[in-house]
CSV table of C-alpha atoms in Angstrom, one decimal:
chain,number,residue,atom,x,y,z
Q,1,UNK,CA,-13.9,-17.2,10.1
Q,2,UNK,CA,-16.0,-19.5,8.1
Q,3,UNK,CA,-18.0,-18.0,5.2
Q,4,UNK,CA,-21.4,-18.6,6.9
Q,5,UNK,CA,-20.2,-16.8,10.1
Q,6,UNK,CA,-18.8,-14.0,7.9
Q,7,UNK,CA,-22.3,-13.4,6.4
Q,8,UNK,CA,-23.8,-13.4,9.9
Q,9,UNK,CA,-21.3,-10.8,11.1
Q,10,UNK,CA,-22.1,-8.7,8.1
Q,11,UNK,CA,-25.8,-8.8,8.9
Q,12,UNK,CA,-25.3,-8.0,12.5
Q,13,UNK,CA,-23.1,-5.0,11.6
Q,14,UNK,CA,-25.6,-3.7,9.1
Q,15,UNK,CA,-28.6,-3.7,11.4
Q,16,UNK,CA,-27.6,-0.9,13.8
Q,17,UNK,CA,-26.0,1.4,11.1
Q,18,UNK,CA,-29.3,2.9,9.9
Q,19,UNK,CA,-28.7,5.8,7.6
Q,20,UNK,CA,-25.5,7.6,8.5
Q,21,UNK,CA,-26.3,10.2,5.9
Q,22,UNK,CA,-29.2,11.4,8.2
Q,23,UNK,CA,-27.0,11.6,11.3
Q,24,UNK,CA,-25.5,14.9,10.1
Q,25,UNK,CA,-27.1,17.8,8.2
Q,26,UNK,CA,-25.7,18.2,4.7
Q,27,UNK,CA,-24.9,21.9,5.3
Q,28,UNK,CA,-22.9,21.2,8.5
Q,29,UNK,CA,-19.3,22.1,7.8
Q,30,UNK,CA,-18.1,20.4,11.0
Q,31,UNK,CA,-15.3,17.9,10.5
Q,32,UNK,CA,-16.3,14.4,11.6
Q,33,UNK,CA,-13.9,11.5,12.0
Q,34,UNK,CA,-14.2,7.9,13.0
Q,35,UNK,CA,-11.6,5.1,13.2
Q,36,UNK,CA,-11.7,1.3,13.3
Q,37,UNK,CA,-9.3,-1.6,13.7
Q,38,UNK,CA,-10.1,-5.1,12.5
Q,39,UNK,CA,-8.0,-8.2,12.9
Q,40,UNK,CA,-7.9,-9.5,9.3
Q,41,UNK,CA,-5.5,-12.5,9.7
Q,42,UNK,CA,-6.4,-15.2,7.2
Q,43,UNK,CA,-6.5,-18.9,8.0
Q,44,UNK,CA,-3.4,-21.0,8.6
Q,45,UNK,CA,-1.9,-22.3,5.4
Q,46,UNK,CA,-2.5,-19.1,3.4
Q,47,UNK,CA,0.5,-18.4,1.1
Q,48,UNK,CA,2.8,-15.5,2.1
Q,49,UNK,CA,3.2,-13.0,-0.7
Q,50,UNK,CA,6.4,-11.2,-1.7
Q,51,UNK,CA,9.1,-13.7,-2.6
Q,52,UNK,CA,9.4,-16.1,-5.5
Q,53,UNK,CA,12.2,-18.3,-4.2
Q,54,UNK,CA,13.5,-20.0,-1.1
Q,55,UNK,CA,11.1,-21.8,1.3
Q,56,UNK,CA,8.2,-19.9,-0.2
Q,57,UNK,CA,8.2,-22.0,-3.5
Q,58,UNK,CA,7.2,-25.6,-3.7
Q,59,UNK,CA,10.3,-27.6,-4.8
Q,60,UNK,CA,8.8,-29.6,-7.6
Q,61,UNK,CA,6.6,-27.7,-10.0
Q,62,UNK,CA,4.2,-28.2,-11.8
Q,63,UNK,CA,3.2,-30.9,-9.4
Q,64,UNK,CA,0.8,-29.2,-7.0
Q,65,UNK,CA,1.2,-29.6,-3.3
Q,66,UNK,CA,-2.5,-30.3,-2.8
Q,67,UNK,CA,-3.1,-27.9,0.0
Q,68,UNK,CA,-6.3,-25.9,0.7
Q,69,UNK,CA,-4.9,-22.4,-0.3
Q,70,UNK,CA,-1.7,-22.8,-2.3
Q,71,UNK,CA,-0.7,-24.0,-5.8
Q,72,UNK,CA,2.9,-22.8,-6.5
Q,73,UNK,CA,3.8,-21.8,-3.0
Q,74,UNK,CA,4.4,-23.4,0.4
Q,75,UNK,CA,1.6,-22.9,2.9
Q,76,UNK,CA,2.2,-20.7,5.9
Q,77,UNK,CA,2.8,-22.6,9.2
Q,78,UNK,CA,1.8,-20.1,11.9
Q,79,UNK,CA,1.1,-16.5,12.9
Q,80,UNK,CA,4.0,-14.4,14.2
Q,81,UNK,CA,1.8,-11.4,14.6
Q,82,UNK,CA,-1.6,-10.5,13.2
Q,83,UNK,CA,-2.3,-8.7,10.0
Q,84,UNK,CA,-4.8,-6.0,10.3
Q,85,UNK,CA,-7.1,-3.6,8.5
Q,86,UNK,CA,-7.6,-0.1,9.8
Q,87,UNK,CA,-9.9,2.7,8.5
Q,88,UNK,CA,-10.1,6.4,9.1
Q,89,UNK,CA,-13.5,7.8,8.0
Q,90,UNK,CA,-13.9,11.5,7.4
Q,91,UNK,CA,-17.0,13.6,6.7
Q,92,UNK,CA,-17.6,17.3,6.1
Q,93,UNK,CA,-20.9,18.3,4.7
Q,94,UNK,CA,-21.4,16.0,1.7
Q,95,UNK,CA,-17.7,15.2,1.3
Q,96,UNK,CA,-16.5,11.9,2.5
Q,97,UNK,CA,-13.2,10.0,2.5
Q,98,UNK,CA,-12.4,6.5,3.8
Q,99,UNK,CA,-8.6,5.9,4.2
Q,100,UNK,CA,-8.0,2.2,4.6
Q,101,UNK,CA,-4.7,0.5,5.5
Q,102,UNK,CA,-3.9,-3.2,5.2
Q,103,UNK,CA,-1.0,-5.3,6.2
Q,104,UNK,CA,-0.5,-6.8,2.8
Q,105,UNK,CA,2.0,-6.9,-0.2
Q,106,UNK,CA,-0.1,-4.8,-2.5
Q,107,UNK,CA,-3.5,-3.1,-2.9
Q,108,UNK,CA,-5.4,-5.1,-5.5
Q,109,UNK,CA,-8.1,-3.2,-7.3
Q,110,UNK,CA,-10.5,-6.2,-7.5
Q,111,UNK,CA,-10.2,-6.7,-3.7
Q,112,UNK,CA,-10.9,-3.0,-3.2
Q,113,UNK,CA,-14.0,-3.0,-5.3
Q,114,UNK,CA,-15.3,-6.2,-3.6
Q,115,UNK,CA,-14.7,-4.5,-0.2
Q,116,UNK,CA,-16.6,-1.4,-1.2
Q,117,UNK,CA,-19.5,-3.5,-2.3
Q,118,UNK,CA,-19.5,-5.4,1.0
Q,119,UNK,CA,-19.3,-2.1,3.0
Q,120,UNK,CA,-22.3,-0.8,1.0
Q,121,UNK,CA,-24.3,-3.9,1.8
Q,122,UNK,CA,-23.6,-3.3,5.5
Q,123,UNK,CA,-25.1,0.2,5.1
Q,124,UNK,CA,-22.0,2.3,4.4
Q,125,UNK,CA,-22.0,5.5,2.2
Q,126,UNK,CA,-18.6,4.5,0.9
Q,127,UNK,CA,-18.0,4.5,-2.9
Q,128,UNK,CA,-15.2,3.6,-5.2
Q,129,UNK,CA,-14.4,7.3,-5.5
Q,130,UNK,CA,-14.1,7.9,-1.8
Q,131,UNK,CA,-12.3,4.8,-0.6
Q,132,UNK,CA,-8.5,4.6,-0.8
Q,133,UNK,CA,-6.8,1.3,0.0
Q,134,UNK,CA,-3.2,1.4,1.1
Q,135,UNK,CA,-1.0,-1.7,1.4
Q,136,UNK,CA,1.9,-1.7,3.9
Q,137,UNK,CA,4.0,-3.9,1.6
Q,138,UNK,CA,4.8,-6.6,4.2
Q,139,UNK,CA,6.5,-9.5,2.5
Q,140,UNK,CA,5.0,-11.9,5.0
Q,141,UNK,CA,1.4,-10.9,4.5
Q,142,UNK,CA,-1.4,-12.9,2.8
Q,143,UNK,CA,-1.3,-14.0,-0.8
Q,144,UNK,CA,-3.9,-15.7,-3.0
Q,145,UNK,CA,-6.2,-12.7,-2.8
Q,146,UNK,CA,-5.5,-11.1,-6.3
Q,147,UNK,CA,-6.7,-12.4,-9.7
Q,148,UNK,CA,-3.7,-10.9,-11.5
Q,149,UNK,CA,-2.0,-13.9,-13.2
Q,150,UNK,CA,1.3,-12.2,-13.6
Q,151,UNK,CA,1.7,-11.7,-9.8
Q,152,UNK,CA,0.7,-15.3,-9.2
Q,153,UNK,CA,3.4,-16.6,-11.6
Q,154,UNK,CA,6.3,-14.2,-11.1
Q,155,UNK,CA,6.8,-12.4,-7.8
Q,156,UNK,CA,4.8,-14.9,-6.0
Q,157,UNK,CA,1.3,-14.2,-4.6
Q,158,UNK,CA,0.0,-17.5,-5.8
Q,159,UNK,CA,-3.3,-18.2,-7.6
Q,160,UNK,CA,-6.5,-16.5,-6.4
Q,161,UNK,CA,-8.5,-18.3,-3.7
Q,162,UNK,CA,-12.0,-16.6,-3.8
Q,163,UNK,CA,-12.7,-17.7,-0.2
Q,164,UNK,CA,-9.7,-15.9,1.1
Q,165,UNK,CA,-10.3,-12.8,-1.1
Q,166,UNK,CA,-13.9,-12.6,0.2
Q,167,UNK,CA,-12.9,-13.0,3.8
Q,168,UNK,CA,-10.3,-10.1,3.5
Q,169,UNK,CA,-12.9,-8.0,1.6
Q,170,UNK,CA,-15.4,-8.5,4.4
Q,171,UNK,CA,-12.8,-7.4,7.0
Q,172,UNK,CA,-12.1,-4.2,5.0
Q,173,UNK,CA,-15.8,-3.6,4.6
Q,174,UNK,CA,-16.3,-4.1,8.4
Q,175,UNK,CA,-13.5,-1.6,9.1
Q,176,UNK,CA,-15.2,1.0,6.8
Q,177,UNK,CA,-18.6,0.5,8.4
Q,178,UNK,CA,-17.3,0.6,12.0
Q,179,UNK,CA,-15.2,3.8,11.3
Q,180,UNK,CA,-18.2,5.5,9.7
Q,181,UNK,CA,-20.5,4.6,12.5
Q,182,UNK,CA,-17.9,5.9,15.1
Q,183,UNK,CA,-17.6,9.4,13.6
Q,184,UNK,CA,-17.6,12.3,16.0
Q,185,UNK,CA,-16.6,16.0,15.7
Q,186,UNK,CA,-12.9,16.1,15.3
Q,187,UNK,CA,-9.8,18.1,14.8
Q,188,UNK,CA,-7.0,17.4,12.3
Q,189,UNK,CA,-3.4,18.4,11.6
Q,190,UNK,CA,-0.6,17.4,9.3
Q,191,UNK,CA,3.2,17.8,9.3
Q,192,UNK,CA,6.3,16.3,7.8
Q,193,UNK,CA,9.6,15.7,9.7
Q,194,UNK,CA,12.8,14.0,8.5
Q,195,UNK,CA,13.8,10.5,9.6
Q,196,UNK,CA,17.3,9.5,8.3
Q,197,UNK,CA,19.5,6.5,9.1
Q,198,UNK,CA,16.8,3.7,9.3
Q,199,UNK,CA,16.6,2.9,5.6
Q,200,UNK,CA,19.0,2.4,2.7
Q,201,UNK,CA,18.8,2.5,-1.1
Q,202,UNK,CA,19.2,-1.1,-2.3
Q,203,UNK,CA,19.9,-0.1,-5.9
Q,204,UNK,CA,23.1,1.7,-4.9
Q,205,UNK,CA,25.1,-1.4,-5.6
Q,206,UNK,CA,24.2,-1.3,-9.3
Q,207,UNK,CA,23.3,2.3,-10.1
Q,208,UNK,CA,25.9,5.0,-10.6
Q,209,UNK,CA,23.3,7.6,-9.7
Q,210,UNK,CA,22.6,6.4,-6.2
Q,211,UNK,CA,24.3,6.0,-2.8
Q,212,UNK,CA,23.1,3.9,0.1
Q,213,UNK,CA,21.8,7.1,1.7
Q,214,UNK,CA,19.8,8.1,-1.4
Q,215,UNK,CA,16.5,7.6,0.5
Q,216,UNK,CA,13.3,9.5,1.0
Q,217,UNK,CA,13.6,10.7,4.7
Q,218,UNK,CA,10.2,12.4,4.7
Q,219,UNK,CA,8.0,11.2,7.6
Q,220,UNK,CA,4.5,12.5,7.2
Q,221,UNK,CA,2.1,12.4,10.1
Q,222,UNK,CA,-1.7,13.1,10.1
Q,223,UNK,CA,-3.0,13.7,13.7
Q,224,UNK,CA,-6.7,13.2,14.3
Q,225,UNK,CA,-8.3,14.0,17.8
Q,226,UNK,CA,-11.8,14.4,19.1
Q,227,UNK,CA,-12.7,17.9,20.3
Q,228,UNK,CA,-11.7,17.1,23.9
Q,229,UNK,CA,-8.1,16.3,22.7
Q,230,UNK,CA,-8.4,12.5,23.0
Q,231,UNK,CA,-6.5,10.8,20.2
Q,232,UNK,CA,-8.5,9.1,17.5
Q,233,UNK,CA,-5.9,8.2,14.9
Q,234,UNK,CA,-2.3,8.6,13.8
Q,235,UNK,CA,-1.4,8.1,10.2
Q,236,UNK,CA,2.3,7.9,9.5
Q,237,UNK,CA,3.6,8.0,5.9
Q,238,UNK,CA,7.2,6.8,5.2
Q,239,UNK,CA,9.2,4.9,2.5
Q,240,UNK,CA,10.3,1.5,3.7
Q,241,UNK,CA,10.2,-2.1,2.3
Q,242,UNK,CA,8.6,-4.7,4.6
Q,243,UNK,CA,11.5,-7.1,4.2
Q,244,UNK,CA,13.0,-7.6,7.6
Q,245,UNK,CA,11.9,-11.2,7.2
Q,246,UNK,CA,13.1,-13.0,4.2
Q,247,UNK,CA,11.8,-16.0,2.2
Q,248,UNK,CA,12.8,-18.4,5.0
Q,249,UNK,CA,10.0,-17.0,7.2
Q,250,UNK,CA,6.8,-19.1,6.9
Q,251,UNK,CA,4.8,-17.3,9.6
Q,252,UNK,CA,2.3,-14.5,8.9
Q,253,UNK,CA,3.8,-11.1,9.9
Q,254,UNK,CA,3.2,-7.4,9.4
Q,255,UNK,CA,7.0,-7.0,9.5
Q,256,UNK,CA,8.7,-3.8,10.7
Q,257,UNK,CA,5.7,-1.5,10.0
Q,258,UNK,CA,3.5,-3.7,12.2
Q,259,UNK,CA,6.2,-3.7,14.8
Q,260,UNK,CA,6.2,0.1,14.9
Q,261,UNK,CA,2.4,0.2,15.1
Q,262,UNK,CA,2.5,-2.2,18.0
Q,263,UNK,CA,5.1,-0.1,19.8
Q,264,UNK,CA,3.1,3.1,19.2
Q,265,UNK,CA,0.0,1.5,20.7
Q,266,UNK,CA,2.0,0.2,23.7
Q,267,UNK,CA,3.3,3.7,24.4
Q,268,UNK,CA,-0.2,5.1,24.2
Q,269,UNK,CA,-1.6,8.5,23.3
Q,270,UNK,CA,-1.8,8.0,19.6
Q,271,UNK,CA,-5.2,6.4,19.0
Q,272,UNK,CA,-5.4,3.8,16.2
Q,273,UNK,CA,-2.1,3.8,14.2
Q,274,UNK,CA,-2.2,3.5,10.4
Q,275,UNK,CA,0.8,3.1,8.1
Q,276,UNK,CA,0.8,4.4,4.5
Q,277,UNK,CA,4.0,3.5,2.5
Q,278,UNK,CA,5.5,6.0,0.2
Q,279,UNK,CA,8.1,5.9,-2.6
Q,280,UNK,CA,9.8,2.7,-1.3
Q,281,UNK,CA,10.5,1.0,-4.6
Q,282,UNK,CA,14.2,1.1,-4.0
Q,283,UNK,CA,14.2,1.7,-0.3
Q,284,UNK,CA,15.0,-1.2,2.2
Q,285,UNK,CA,15.2,-1.1,6.0
Q,286,UNK,CA,18.8,-0.7,7.1
Q,287,UNK,CA,20.4,-3.8,8.5
Q,288,UNK,CA,20.4,-2.3,12.0
Q,289,UNK,CA,16.7,-1.5,11.7
Q,290,UNK,CA,15.8,-5.1,11.4
Q,291,UNK,CA,18.1,-6.5,14.0
Q,292,UNK,CA,16.4,-8.1,17.0
Q,293,UNK,CA,13.3,-9.0,15.0
Q,294,UNK,CA,10.5,-9.5,15.8
Q,295,UNK,CA,11.2,-6.6,18.3
Q,296,UNK,CA,13.2,-4.7,15.6
Q,297,UNK,CA,16.0,-2.5,17.0
Q,298,UNK,CA,14.9,0.3,14.6
Q,299,UNK,CA,11.2,0.3,15.8
Q,300,UNK,CA,11.8,2.6,18.8
Q,301,UNK,CA,13.6,5.1,16.6
Q,302,UNK,CA,10.8,5.2,14.1
Q,303,UNK,CA,8.1,5.2,16.8
Q,304,UNK,CA,9.8,8.1,18.7
Q,305,UNK,CA,10.0,10.2,15.6
Q,306,UNK,CA,6.3,9.6,14.9
Q,307,UNK,CA,5.4,10.6,18.5
Q,308,UNK,CA,7.6,13.6,18.4
Q,309,UNK,CA,6.1,14.8,15.1
Q,310,UNK,CA,2.5,14.1,16.3
Q,311,UNK,CA,3.0,16.1,19.5
Q,312,UNK,CA,4.3,19.1,17.6
Q,313,UNK,CA,1.2,19.2,15.4
Q,314,UNK,CA,-1.6,21.5,16.5
Q,315,UNK,CA,-4.8,20.0,15.2
Q,316,UNK,CA,-7.6,22.3,14.2
Q,317,UNK,CA,-11.4,21.8,14.4
Q,318,UNK,CA,-11.6,24.2,11.4
Q,319,UNK,CA,-9.6,21.9,9.2
Q,320,UNK,CA,-11.1,21.0,5.9
Q,321,UNK,CA,-10.5,18.4,3.2
Q,322,UNK,CA,-11.4,17.8,-0.4
Q,323,UNK,CA,-11.1,14.6,-2.5
Q,324,UNK,CA,-10.9,13.8,-6.2
Q,325,UNK,CA,-10.5,10.4,-7.9
Q,326,UNK,CA,-10.3,9.2,-11.4
Q,327,UNK,CA,-9.4,6.0,-13.4
Q,328,UNK,CA,-6.4,6.4,-15.8
Q,329,UNK,CA,-6.1,3.7,-18.5
Q,330,UNK,CA,-2.5,2.6,-19.0
Q,331,UNK,CA,-3.4,0.0,-21.7
Q,332,UNK,CA,-1.4,-3.2,-22.3
Q,333,UNK,CA,2.1,-3.6,-20.9
Q,334,UNK,CA,5.2,-2.7,-22.9
Q,335,UNK,CA,7.5,-5.1,-21.1
Q,336,UNK,CA,10.9,-5.1,-22.8
Q,337,UNK,CA,12.2,-8.6,-22.0
Q,338,UNK,CA,15.8,-8.8,-23.2
Q,339,UNK,CA,18.9,-10.6,-21.9
Q,340,UNK,CA,20.7,-7.2,-21.8
Q,341,UNK,CA,18.1,-5.7,-19.5
Q,342,UNK,CA,18.2,-8.8,-17.3
Q,343,UNK,CA,21.9,-8.9,-16.8
Q,344,UNK,CA,21.5,-7.7,-13.2
Q,345,UNK,CA,18.9,-10.4,-12.5
Q,346,UNK,CA,19.3,-12.8,-9.6
Q,347,UNK,CA,17.7,-16.1,-10.5
Q,348,UNK,CA,15.4,-17.5,-7.9
Q,349,UNK,CA,14.5,-20.9,-9.3
Q,350,UNK,CA,13.1,-22.6,-12.4
Q,351,UNK,CA,9.9,-20.4,-12.5
Q,352,UNK,CA,11.5,-17.0,-12.4
Q,353,UNK,CA,11.6,-14.9,-15.5
Q,354,UNK,CA,15.4,-14.5,-15.5
Q,355,UNK,CA,15.9,-18.3,-15.9
Q,356,UNK,CA,13.1,-18.6,-18.5
Q,357,UNK,CA,14.7,-15.8,-20.5
Q,358,UNK,CA,18.1,-17.5,-20.5
Q,359,UNK,CA,16.5,-20.7,-21.8
Q,360,UNK,CA,14.4,-19.3,-24.6
Q,361,UNK,CA,16.8,-16.4,-25.5
Q,362,UNK,CA,14.1,-13.8,-25.1
Q,363,UNK,CA,14.3,-10.5,-26.9
Q,364,UNK,CA,10.7,-9.1,-27.2
Q,365,UNK,CA,8.2,-6.7,-26.0
Q,366,UNK,CA,5.3,-8.3,-24.1
Q,367,UNK,CA,2.0,-6.5,-24.5
Q,368,UNK,CA,0.0,-8.1,-21.7
Q,369,UNK,CA,-3.7,-7.2,-21.1
Q,370,UNK,CA,-5.8,-6.8,-18.0
Q,371,UNK,CA,-6.1,-10.5,-17.4
Q,372,UNK,CA,-2.4,-10.6,-16.6
Q,373,UNK,CA,-2.1,-7.4,-14.6
Q,374,UNK,CA,-4.3,-4.4,-13.7
Q,375,UNK,CA,-3.9,-1.7,-16.3
Q,376,UNK,CA,-6.6,0.9,-15.4
Q,377,UNK,CA,-5.5,2.3,-12.0
Q,378,UNK,CA,-7.4,4.7,-9.9
Q,379,UNK,CA,-5.6,7.8,-8.8
Q,380,UNK,CA,-7.0,9.7,-5.8
Q,381,UNK,CA,-6.0,13.1,-4.3
Q,382,UNK,CA,-7.0,14.3,-0.9
Q,383,UNK,CA,-6.3,17.9,0.1
Q,384,UNK,CA,-6.1,18.9,3.8
Q,385,UNK,CA,-6.3,22.6,4.7
Q,386,UNK,CA,-5.2,23.4,8.3
Q,387,UNK,CA,-4.7,27.0,9.4
Q,388,UNK,CA,-3.9,28.2,5.9
Q,389,UNK,CA,-1.5,25.4,5.1
Q,390,UNK,CA,-2.4,23.1,2.1
Q,391,UNK,CA,-1.3,19.4,2.1
Q,392,UNK,CA,-1.8,17.0,-0.8
Q,393,UNK,CA,-1.9,13.2,-0.3
Q,394,UNK,CA,-1.8,11.5,-3.7
Q,395,UNK,CA,-2.1,7.7,-4.4
Q,396,UNK,CA,0.4,5.8,-6.6
Q,397,UNK,CA,-0.7,2.3,-7.8
Q,398,UNK,CA,2.5,0.4,-7.2
Q,399,UNK,CA,6.1,0.8,-6.2
Q,400,UNK,CA,7.6,4.2,-7.1
Q,401,UNK,CA,11.4,4.6,-6.9
Q,402,UNK,CA,12.5,7.4,-4.7
Q,403,UNK,CA,13.5,9.6,-7.7
Q,404,UNK,CA,9.9,9.5,-9.0
Q,405,UNK,CA,8.7,10.3,-5.5
Q,406,UNK,CA,10.9,13.4,-5.5
Q,407,UNK,CA,9.5,14.5,-8.9
Q,408,UNK,CA,5.9,14.1,-7.7
Q,409,UNK,CA,6.6,16.1,-4.6
Q,410,UNK,CA,8.1,18.9,-6.7
Q,411,UNK,CA,5.1,18.8,-9.0
Q,412,UNK,CA,2.8,19.1,-5.9
Q,413,UNK,CA,4.6,22.2,-4.6
Q,414,UNK,CA,4.5,23.6,-8.1
Q,415,UNK,CA,0.7,23.3,-8.1
Q,416,UNK,CA,0.6,25.3,-4.9
Q,417,UNK,CA,0.6,22.8,-2.1
Q,418,UNK,CA,2.8,23.4,1.0
Q,419,UNK,CA,3.6,19.8,1.5
Q,420,UNK,CA,3.0,16.5,-0.3
Q,421,UNK,CA,2.4,13.0,1.1
Q,422,UNK,CA,3.1,10.1,-1.2
Q,423,UNK,CA,0.7,7.2,-0.9
Q,424,UNK,CA,2.5,4.3,-2.7
Q,425,UNK,CA,1.1,0.8,-3.0
Q,426,UNK,CA,-2.4,2.3,-3.1
Q,427,UNK,CA,-5.7,1.3,-4.8
Q,428,UNK,CA,-4.0,-1.0,-7.3
Q,429,UNK,CA,-0.6,-2.8,-7.6
Q,430,UNK,CA,1.0,-2.5,-11.0
Q,431,UNK,CA,4.6,-3.3,-10.3
Q,432,UNK,CA,7.6,-1.0,-10.0
Q,433,UNK,CA,7.8,2.5,-11.5
Q,434,UNK,CA,11.5,3.0,-12.4
Q,435,UNK,CA,12.6,6.4,-13.8
Q,436,UNK,CA,14.2,6.4,-17.3
Q,437,UNK,CA,17.8,6.3,-16.0
Q,438,UNK,CA,17.2,3.5,-13.6
Q,439,UNK,CA,15.1,1.6,-16.2
Q,440,UNK,CA,18.1,1.6,-18.6
Q,441,UNK,CA,20.4,0.3,-15.9
Q,442,UNK,CA,18.2,-2.8,-15.4
Q,443,UNK,CA,17.9,-4.8,-12.2
Q,444,UNK,CA,14.9,-6.2,-10.5
Q,445,UNK,CA,12.9,-3.0,-10.2
Q,446,UNK,CA,13.5,-2.2,-13.9
Q,447,UNK,CA,12.5,-5.7,-15.0
Q,448,UNK,CA,9.2,-5.2,-13.2
Q,449,UNK,CA,8.5,-1.8,-14.7
Q,450,UNK,CA,5.8,-3.1,-17.0
Q,451,UNK,CA,5.0,-0.2,-19.2
Q,452,UNK,CA,8.5,0.4,-20.4
Q,453,UNK,CA,10.8,3.4,-20.1
Q,454,UNK,CA,7.8,5.8,-20.0
Q,455,UNK,CA,6.1,4.1,-17.0
Q,456,UNK,CA,7.2,6.7,-14.5
Q,457,UNK,CA,6.0,9.5,-16.8
Q,458,UNK,CA,2.5,7.9,-16.9
Q,459,UNK,CA,2.4,7.8,-13.1
Q,460,UNK,CA,3.8,11.3,-12.6
Q,461,UNK,CA,1.4,12.9,-15.1
Q,462,UNK,CA,-1.6,11.1,-13.5
Q,463,UNK,CA,-0.5,12.3,-10.0
Q,464,UNK,CA,-0.1,15.9,-11.2
Q,465,UNK,CA,-3.4,15.9,-13.0
Q,466,UNK,CA,-5.4,14.5,-10.1
Q,467,UNK,CA,-3.6,16.9,-7.7
Q,468,UNK,CA,-4.7,19.8,-9.9
Q,469,UNK,CA,-8.3,18.9,-9.4
Q,470,UNK,CA,-8.2,19.7,-5.7
Q,471,UNK,CA,-5.9,22.8,-5.7
Q,472,UNK,CA,-8.4,25.3,-7.1
């Protein structure tokens, strides 16, 4: 969509919204929910984020390839399947929450802020404190939408193209507005089941602490219906990397997670489907899961598990929710770049950090500021109470390894919650969060743990603190 047409679309959406705050009395404790689905596929030629090697990189750098949207990366050549933005809007009295999912590599904080501004211009009541943005972590989704220079230069998202960032922000804003406008009295329920055998731990080959089946099997499902029992939304929360397609794929795709969503919609009875990734920092899809792509042999197994879990949930019109959100400054990075820590690195070309380190014999700590990478993430906790059961959903601003995910779940239960949903890749994207043992071992995830050996503690403490704000 051209920028001028985007502005027209914004104005048209804003006109009928009026004041949603007046539509429901502030003292009404009824749970209201609305859902929206927006095709957010960016123009042909957008770089595909997620890989820094293979067909994704231009072969002769620093000579630019003179394309409309790429600098260091090869332009995409087509669309295998659309990338989408979806939103679930919730309201109860004066309490609001907007849960937004996007088929993207990461949830950039700047994009999120711009999207909230656009939603507000269209008449929405959304705020930075009430909107959570969750990236699916597809490695074939759009790049060039984040200003973080480190991501542009290292793991390959390419330099920011403001036109693309604005177009995606408008799509997110539209989804927020449409979901808010569509709110009706609703019922809600939450449960967690176990889904083994579709993922593997990719660090098992280098870590003595892990086996291939050292995964997070928790499949969280949030069911939302209207009061007649018609499905509004199904949120599924699971730890899996979007890497069924490798760097040789040059077509836009939402990867395995999008394949599952498409299958769920085809089967029917689930409403709008929304995927929230979890502690997938070291969790890949199993080889058999990706076979048959783009149909994905593992997609029916995942979809059937989601449907089964959803059917077992008894949603309640008396469900309640609470939300808390705060910014936690991490400060400059403490990236320990040494040849010893990079011994498990696989070089991907002349631009990757492993090759550069070998050339200049690096042995230093890099203290990079916010112009390089986001360092003041927003943590958000949403509490759902259904028939006496308390569920915590807590955001994590990057890629937590499964060990950290286990620790955060234990902390949540210790606070008094009955179950915990981990929302990784949410609100910001600040790299990997390796636990101390895995950090010392090295490897890709360790190398991209930017705040040193204490990174996972920073994340864990922030999750526990924000969780505590909604338990009392």
